């Protein structure tokens, strides 16, 4: 009797494993619908520290000095993330014509801007970092040997779209 019950349990577990993950939702165009990463409900500092840790892991692997989060660069990044949403386009210039250099100066950052990485996506900060690292231009900004400081911020629209900005200085 015990052996028969065991066989039923194993069979039930086997069938449950066959069920697999829920199917991907497809949009009207037949493409998968983007899943919403709700960064807005998370602790800002936790997300920023998770990002600086991930950036520093890449930098350590490339024999680069680690970066420190910088409040002025965070402020410049936050301003630009929100402004990109207002403009509804990912680009490096503000709606007032400001450049990344202008933004870090306005925020009071005393050192030189080394570069900026931006993104418009539904992906997490770590997925976005992986995408940036796969592109030579943004990878060079993140891996700049003269960089010492980092600012990181985002703006999430009600639709779930996230505008990410990573600002590097040193």
XYZ file of N, CA and C in Angstrom:
510
model
N 0.825 -1.205 0.000
C 0.000 0.000 0.000
C 0.862 1.260 0.000
N 1.929 1.253 0.833
C 2.816 2.404 0.905
C 3.506 2.644 -0.442
N 3.901 1.550 -1.092
C 4.575 1.654 -2.389
C 3.624 2.253 -3.439
N 2.359 1.887 -3.427
C 1.380 2.396 -4.382
C 1.126 3.890 -4.163
N 1.037 4.308 -2.908
C 0.863 5.724 -2.593
C 2.075 6.514 -3.065
N 3.254 5.974 -2.864
C 4.488 6.623 -3.314
C 4.496 6.800 -4.822
N 4.026 5.795 -5.551
C 3.973 5.896 -7.009
C 3.008 6.994 -7.452
N 1.865 7.105 -6.767
C 0.907 8.162 -7.097
C 1.510 9.547 -6.837
N 2.244 9.700 -5.740
C 2.874 10.984 -5.420
C 3.908 11.346 -6.479
N 4.743 10.374 -6.853
C 5.754 10.621 -7.881
C 5.087 10.974 -9.214
N 4.025 10.262 -9.572
C 3.320 10.543 -10.820
C 2.699 11.941 -10.792
N 2.105 12.315 -9.662
C 1.496 13.642 -9.542
C 2.544 14.739 -9.654
N 3.694 14.541 -9.005
C 4.770 15.527 -9.105
C 5.295 15.617 -10.535
N 5.402 14.491 -11.203
C 5.863 14.471 -12.593
C 4.911 15.225 -13.505
N 3.622 15.025 -13.314
C 2.645 15.750 -14.130
C 2.664 17.244 -13.820
N 2.843 17.594 -12.560
C 2.897 19.010 -12.188
C 4.103 19.681 -12.827
N 5.216 18.959 -12.923
C 6.414 19.525 -13.547
C 6.204 19.752 -15.037
N 5.358 18.971 -15.653
C 5.090 19.125 -17.085
C 4.272 20.377 -17.389
N 3.612 20.912 -16.392
C 2.758 22.075 -16.610
C 3.573 23.274 -17.079
N 4.801 23.436 -16.582
C 5.686 24.507 -17.034
C 5.244 25.875 -16.565
N 5.915 26.871 -17.096
C 5.632 28.258 -16.739
C 4.376 28.733 -17.450
N 3.746 29.765 -16.900
C 2.563 30.297 -17.574
C 2.962 30.828 -18.958
N 2.053 30.761 -19.907
C 2.386 31.201 -21.265
C 2.683 32.702 -21.308
N 3.550 33.090 -22.225
C 3.870 34.497 -22.432
C 2.681 35.193 -23.064
N 2.345 36.367 -22.550
C 1.242 37.129 -23.130
C 1.729 37.826 -24.395
N 0.921 37.748 -25.431
C 1.256 38.385 -26.695
C 0.346 39.582 -26.923
N 0.922 40.625 -27.494
C 0.164 41.819 -27.816
C -0.537 41.676 -29.155
N -1.247 42.720 -29.581
C -1.983 42.712 -30.846
C -1.054 42.497 -32.041
N 0.215 42.895 -31.880
C 1.178 42.723 -32.969
C 1.828 41.341 -32.976
N 1.430 40.477 -32.032
C 1.980 39.127 -31.958
C 3.292 39.034 -31.206
N 3.803 40.155 -30.735
C 5.051 40.166 -29.983
C 4.743 40.060 -28.495
N 5.682 39.534 -27.708
C 5.449 39.439 -26.257
C 5.214 40.816 -25.649
N 4.261 40.876 -24.738
C 3.964 42.113 -24.026
C 5.048 42.312 -22.972
N 5.575 43.530 -22.883
C 6.611 43.829 -21.895
C 6.053 43.659 -20.491
N 6.831 43.000 -19.653
C 6.416 42.887 -18.265
C 6.836 44.150 -17.534
N 6.070 44.576 -16.585
C 6.349 45.817 -15.878
C 7.227 45.519 -14.677
N 8.370 46.164 -14.645
C 9.281 46.115 -13.509
C 8.951 47.333 -12.661
N 8.368 47.127 -11.509
C 7.888 48.233 -10.677
C 8.999 48.750 -9.773
N 9.849 49.578 -10.334
C 10.950 50.141 -9.563
C 10.448 51.227 -8.609
N 9.297 51.804 -8.911
C 8.754 52.876 -8.087
C 8.399 52.455 -6.673
N 8.102 51.178 -6.483
C 7.735 50.716 -5.142
C 8.949 50.286 -4.327
N 10.140 50.408 -4.904
C 11.354 49.957 -4.224
C 12.040 51.118 -3.525
N 12.913 50.777 -2.606
C 13.711 51.748 -1.889
C 14.789 52.291 -2.836
N 14.805 53.601 -3.032
C 15.741 54.232 -3.965
C 17.188 53.869 -3.642
N 17.576 53.965 -2.392
C 18.959 53.676 -2.004
C 19.323 52.230 -2.327
N 18.410 51.303 -2.091
C 18.706 49.892 -2.393
C 18.973 49.685 -3.874
N 18.167 50.310 -4.715
C 18.345 50.174 -6.164
C 19.671 50.806 -6.572
N 19.966 51.977 -6.043
C 21.222 52.642 -6.386
C 22.434 51.831 -5.925
N 22.382 51.276 -4.718
C 23.509 50.481 -4.234
C 23.646 49.172 -5.010
N 22.521 48.586 -5.406
C 22.580 47.380 -6.233
C 23.267 47.699 -7.566
N 22.965 48.870 -8.122
C 23.571 49.261 -9.391
C 25.062 49.558 -9.224
N 25.438 50.317 -8.212
C 26.860 50.627 -8.047
C 27.654 49.350 -7.768
N 27.075 48.411 -7.033
C 27.753 47.127 -6.801
C 27.956 46.373 -8.110
N 26.937 46.375 -8.963
C 27.047 45.673 -10.248
C 28.068 46.360 -11.154
N 28.039 47.685 -11.202
C 29.018 48.435 -11.995
C 30.421 48.122 -11.487
N 30.593 48.130 -10.176
C 31.921 47.876 -9.610
C 32.392 46.441 -9.828
N 31.462 45.508 -9.941
C 31.858 44.133 -10.281
C 32.449 44.094 -11.692
N 31.808 44.786 -12.628
C 32.366 44.890 -13.985
C 33.725 45.585 -13.955
N 33.805 46.676 -13.204
C 35.056 47.439 -13.155
C 36.174 46.626 -12.508
N 35.849 45.882 -11.474
C 36.867 45.043 -10.834
C 37.384 43.990 -11.809
N 36.478 43.382 -12.556
C 36.882 42.382 -13.552
C 37.774 43.003 -14.624
N 37.606 44.302 -14.882
C 38.420 45.005 -15.867
C 39.595 45.751 -15.249
N 39.926 45.437 -13.990
C 41.044 46.078 -13.277
C 40.903 47.599 -13.203
N 39.682 48.056 -12.928
C 39.408 49.484 -12.763
C 39.063 49.763 -11.305
N 39.328 50.983 -10.879
C 39.001 51.395 -9.514
C 37.481 51.425 -9.340
N 36.998 51.130 -8.142
C 35.549 51.172 -7.911
C 35.028 52.606 -7.917
N 33.741 52.739 -8.215
C 33.074 54.039 -8.199
C 32.314 54.205 -6.895
N 32.139 55.445 -6.495
C 31.348 55.801 -5.322
C 30.085 56.509 -5.798
N 28.958 56.226 -5.144
C 27.756 57.003 -5.439
C 27.982 58.438 -4.985
N 27.521 59.372 -5.783
C 27.701 60.783 -5.494
C 26.333 61.470 -5.541
N 26.016 62.213 -4.490
C 24.697 62.847 -4.378
C 24.433 63.852 -5.499
N 25.458 64.630 -5.890
C 25.248 65.603 -6.960
C 24.997 64.916 -8.294
N 25.735 63.839 -8.570
C 25.516 63.106 -9.815
C 24.165 62.389 -9.795
N 23.752 61.903 -8.616
C 22.409 61.314 -8.503
C 21.348 62.358 -8.850
N 21.520 63.580 -8.366
C 20.555 64.650 -8.633
C 20.521 64.992 -10.124
N 21.699 65.083 -10.742
C 21.747 65.378 -12.182
C 21.080 64.263 -12.979
N 21.318 63.013 -12.580
C 20.710 61.865 -13.272
C 19.196 61.867 -13.104
N 18.721 62.176 -11.905
C 17.275 62.194 -11.652
C 16.587 63.280 -12.473
N 17.215 64.443 -12.543
C 16.658 65.534 -13.344
C 16.526 65.110 -14.802
N 17.558 64.459 -15.320
C 17.524 64.092 -16.727
C 16.548 62.948 -17.002
N 16.453 61.986 -16.092
C 15.516 60.876 -16.292
C 14.085 61.396 -16.415
N 13.710 62.290 -15.532
C 12.356 62.866 -15.584
C 12.184 63.694 -16.861
N 13.203 64.447 -17.236
C 13.106 65.294 -18.420
C 12.994 64.464 -19.701
N 13.684 63.338 -19.765
C 13.537 62.475 -20.948
C 12.090 62.000 -21.076
N 11.467 61.687 -19.950
C 10.073 61.260 -19.977
C 9.179 62.381 -20.509
N 9.419 63.598 -20.052
C 8.636 64.747 -20.515
C 8.805 64.922 -22.024
N 10.036 64.748 -22.511
C 10.314 64.891 -23.939
C 9.887 63.660 -24.743
N 9.668 62.565 -24.041
C 9.311 61.278 -24.641
C 10.344 60.818 -25.676
N 11.613 60.980 -25.315
C 12.689 60.471 -26.164
C 13.961 60.327 -25.336
N 14.670 59.226 -25.551
C 15.939 59.037 -24.843
C 17.067 59.735 -25.602
N 17.526 60.834 -25.060
C 18.676 61.498 -25.646
C 19.373 62.309 -24.570
N 20.560 62.776 -24.890
C 21.419 63.363 -23.866
C 21.187 64.846 -23.609
N 20.253 65.467 -24.332
C 20.034 66.898 -24.142
C 18.712 67.148 -23.448
N 18.723 68.114 -22.543
C 17.524 68.456 -21.797
C 16.559 69.272 -22.628
N 15.335 69.365 -22.154
C 14.312 70.127 -22.870
C 14.663 71.608 -22.933
N 15.555 72.054 -22.044
C 16.017 73.451 -22.058
C 17.304 73.615 -22.860
N 17.722 72.549 -23.569
C 18.948 72.596 -24.358
C 20.194 72.231 -23.577
N 20.040 71.882 -22.309
C 21.198 71.570 -21.473
C 21.868 70.267 -21.911
N 23.177 70.240 -21.720
C 23.970 69.046 -22.007
C 24.229 68.319 -20.685
N 24.774 67.106 -20.746
C 25.149 66.425 -19.504
C 26.124 67.257 -18.663
N 27.054 67.950 -19.302
C 28.006 68.804 -18.576
C 27.259 69.907 -17.835
N 26.291 70.539 -18.503
C 25.492 71.587 -17.856
C 24.783 71.040 -16.623
N 24.199 69.845 -16.744
C 23.424 69.280 -15.636
C 24.297 68.973 -14.419
N 25.480 68.413 -14.638
C 26.325 68.099 -13.475
C 26.868 69.378 -12.838
N 27.119 70.396 -13.638
C 27.555 71.691 -13.068
C 26.442 72.300 -12.231
N 25.206 72.297 -12.774
C 24.055 72.844 -12.032
C 23.846 72.111 -10.708
N 24.140 70.818 -10.708
C 23.955 70.018 -9.491
C 25.086 70.244 -8.479
N 26.125 70.996 -8.893
C 27.208 71.320 -7.971
C 28.339 70.306 -7.949
N 28.403 69.428 -8.933
C 29.479 68.432 -8.966
C 30.794 69.129 -9.322
N 31.829 68.991 -8.465
C 33.055 69.763 -8.661
C 34.045 69.182 -9.683
N 33.955 67.907 -9.996
C 34.920 67.282 -10.911
C 34.352 67.242 -12.329
N 35.102 66.617 -13.224
C 34.703 66.556 -14.636
C 33.690 65.445 -14.883
N 32.789 65.705 -15.793
C 31.882 64.660 -16.272
C 32.693 63.731 -17.159
N 32.550 62.418 -16.957
C 33.247 61.444 -17.792
C 32.306 60.861 -18.843
N 31.010 60.842 -18.543
C 30.057 60.334 -19.516
C 28.703 60.062 -18.901
N 27.771 59.701 -19.771
C 26.393 59.457 -19.355
C 25.835 58.309 -20.189
N 25.086 57.441 -19.545
C 24.372 56.362 -20.233
C 22.892 56.540 -19.931
N 22.069 56.385 -20.955
C 20.623 56.572 -20.794
C 19.885 55.402 -21.425
N 18.641 55.200 -20.981
C 17.838 54.130 -21.546
C 16.360 54.403 -21.321
N 15.568 53.930 -22.267
C 14.104 53.951 -22.180
C 13.690 52.490 -22.295
N 13.117 51.924 -21.229
C 12.873 50.487 -21.229
C 11.841 50.094 -20.185
N 11.490 48.833 -20.194
C 10.680 48.231 -19.136
C 11.537 47.280 -18.306
N 12.831 47.239 -18.582
C 13.731 46.289 -17.937
C 14.236 46.817 -16.602
N 14.746 45.900 -15.789
C 15.310 46.250 -14.491
C 16.625 47.000 -14.670
N 17.124 47.534 -13.574
C 18.397 48.247 -13.621
C 19.544 47.321 -14.025
N 19.517 46.071 -13.579
C 20.599 45.150 -13.912
C 20.513 44.673 -15.361
N 19.302 44.510 -15.879
C 19.140 44.182 -17.303
C 19.600 45.360 -18.164
N 19.308 46.561 -17.707
C 19.730 47.754 -18.428
C 21.247 47.882 -18.410
N 21.867 47.623 -17.272
C 23.329 47.658 -17.185
C 23.948 46.632 -18.134
N 23.382 45.441 -18.195
C 23.899 44.418 -19.112
C 23.809 44.896 -20.562
N 22.718 45.568 -20.899
C 22.586 46.113 -22.260
C 23.629 47.196 -22.507
N 23.842 48.075 -21.536
C 24.864 49.113 -21.679
C 26.253 48.499 -21.853
N 26.520 47.431 -21.110
C 27.849 46.804 -21.196
C 28.050 46.084 -22.525
N 26.988 45.763 -23.227
C 27.123 45.082 -24.515
C 27.377 46.061 -25.663
N 27.241 47.360 -25.386
C 27.481 48.391 -26.399
C 28.822 49.072 -26.127
N 29.711 49.131 -27.113
C 31.052 49.694 -26.875
C 31.058 51.115 -26.304
N 30.204 52.009 -26.794
C 30.243 53.400 -26.317
C 29.859 53.511 -24.843
N 28.766 52.880 -24.459
C 28.357 52.974 -23.050
C 29.275 52.140 -22.159
N 29.780 51.039 -22.676
C 30.747 50.243 -21.908
C 31.984 51.092 -21.601
N 32.466 51.854 -22.583
C 33.640 52.708 -22.364
C 33.380 53.766 -21.301
N 32.166 54.306 -21.258
C 31.822 55.280 -20.221
C 31.888 54.613 -18.848
N 31.273 53.464 -18.714
C 31.215 52.765 -17.423
C 32.598 52.290 -16.978
N 33.429 51.912 -17.936
C 34.752 51.372 -17.612
C 35.863 52.423 -17.664
N 35.519 53.694 -17.842
C 36.517 54.765 -17.941
C 37.487 54.686 -16.757
N 38.787 54.542 -17.021
C 39.751 54.423 -15.923
C 39.883 55.693 -15.082
N 39.477 56.846 -15.607
C 39.572 58.088 -14.843
C 38.319 58.362 -14.007
N 37.304 57.552 -14.146
C 36.061 57.743 -13.396
C 36.262 57.389 -11.929
N 35.611 58.153 -11.066
C 35.683 57.905 -9.621
C 34.296 57.929 -8.963
N 33.347 58.624 -9.590
C 32.021 58.828 -8.997
C 30.935 58.415 -9.978
N 29.776 58.094 -9.410
C 28.650 57.652 -10.228
C 27.362 58.218 -9.654
N 26.482 58.625 -10.544
C 25.122 58.990 -10.170
C 24.177 58.088 -10.941
N 23.106 57.681 -10.300
C 22.163 56.784 -10.963
C 20.756 57.111 -10.493
N 19.857 57.291 -11.463
C 18.465 57.601 -11.121
C 17.559 57.177 -12.263
N 16.262 57.272 -12.006
C 15.268 56.853 -12.980
C 13.975 57.602 -12.748
N 13.136 57.532 -13.756
C 11.766 58.001 -13.633
C 10.887 56.938 -14.264
N 9.869 56.482 -13.529
C 8.952 55.476 -14.061
C 7.590 56.099 -14.302
N 7.113 55.947 -15.541
C 5.803 56.447 -15.924
C 4.714 55.506 -15.416
N 3.467 55.973 -15.323
C 2.366 55.095 -14.900
C 2.224 53.841 -15.775
N 2.627 53.924 -17.036
C 2.553 52.766 -17.937
C 3.577 51.688 -17.580
N 4.556 52.052 -16.761
C 5.621 51.128 -16.398
C 6.927 51.413 -17.102
N 6.899 52.240 -18.145
C 8.142 52.573 -18.855
C 9.084 53.286 -17.898
N 10.372 52.899 -17.958
C 11.375 53.475 -17.073
C 12.409 54.211 -17.905
N 12.760 55.392 -17.455
C 13.808 56.195 -18.070
C 14.996 56.170 -17.114
N 16.066 55.477 -17.481
C 17.247 55.314 -16.634
C 18.327 56.312 -17.056
N 19.042 56.855 -16.096
C 20.207 57.707 -16.380
C 21.336 57.327 -15.427
N 22.498 57.052 -15.998
C 23.723 56.762 -15.252
C 24.719 57.839 -15.635
N 25.208 58.575 -14.648
C 26.157 59.670 -14.885
C 27.465 59.322 -14.196
N 28.565 59.435 -14.944
C 29.877 59.072 -14.436
C 30.757 60.318 -14.397
N 31.469 60.521 -13.285
C 32.361 61.665 -13.150
C 33.668 61.276 -12.501
N 34.599 62.213 -12.537
C 35.888 61.949 -11.891
C 36.904 62.992 -12.216
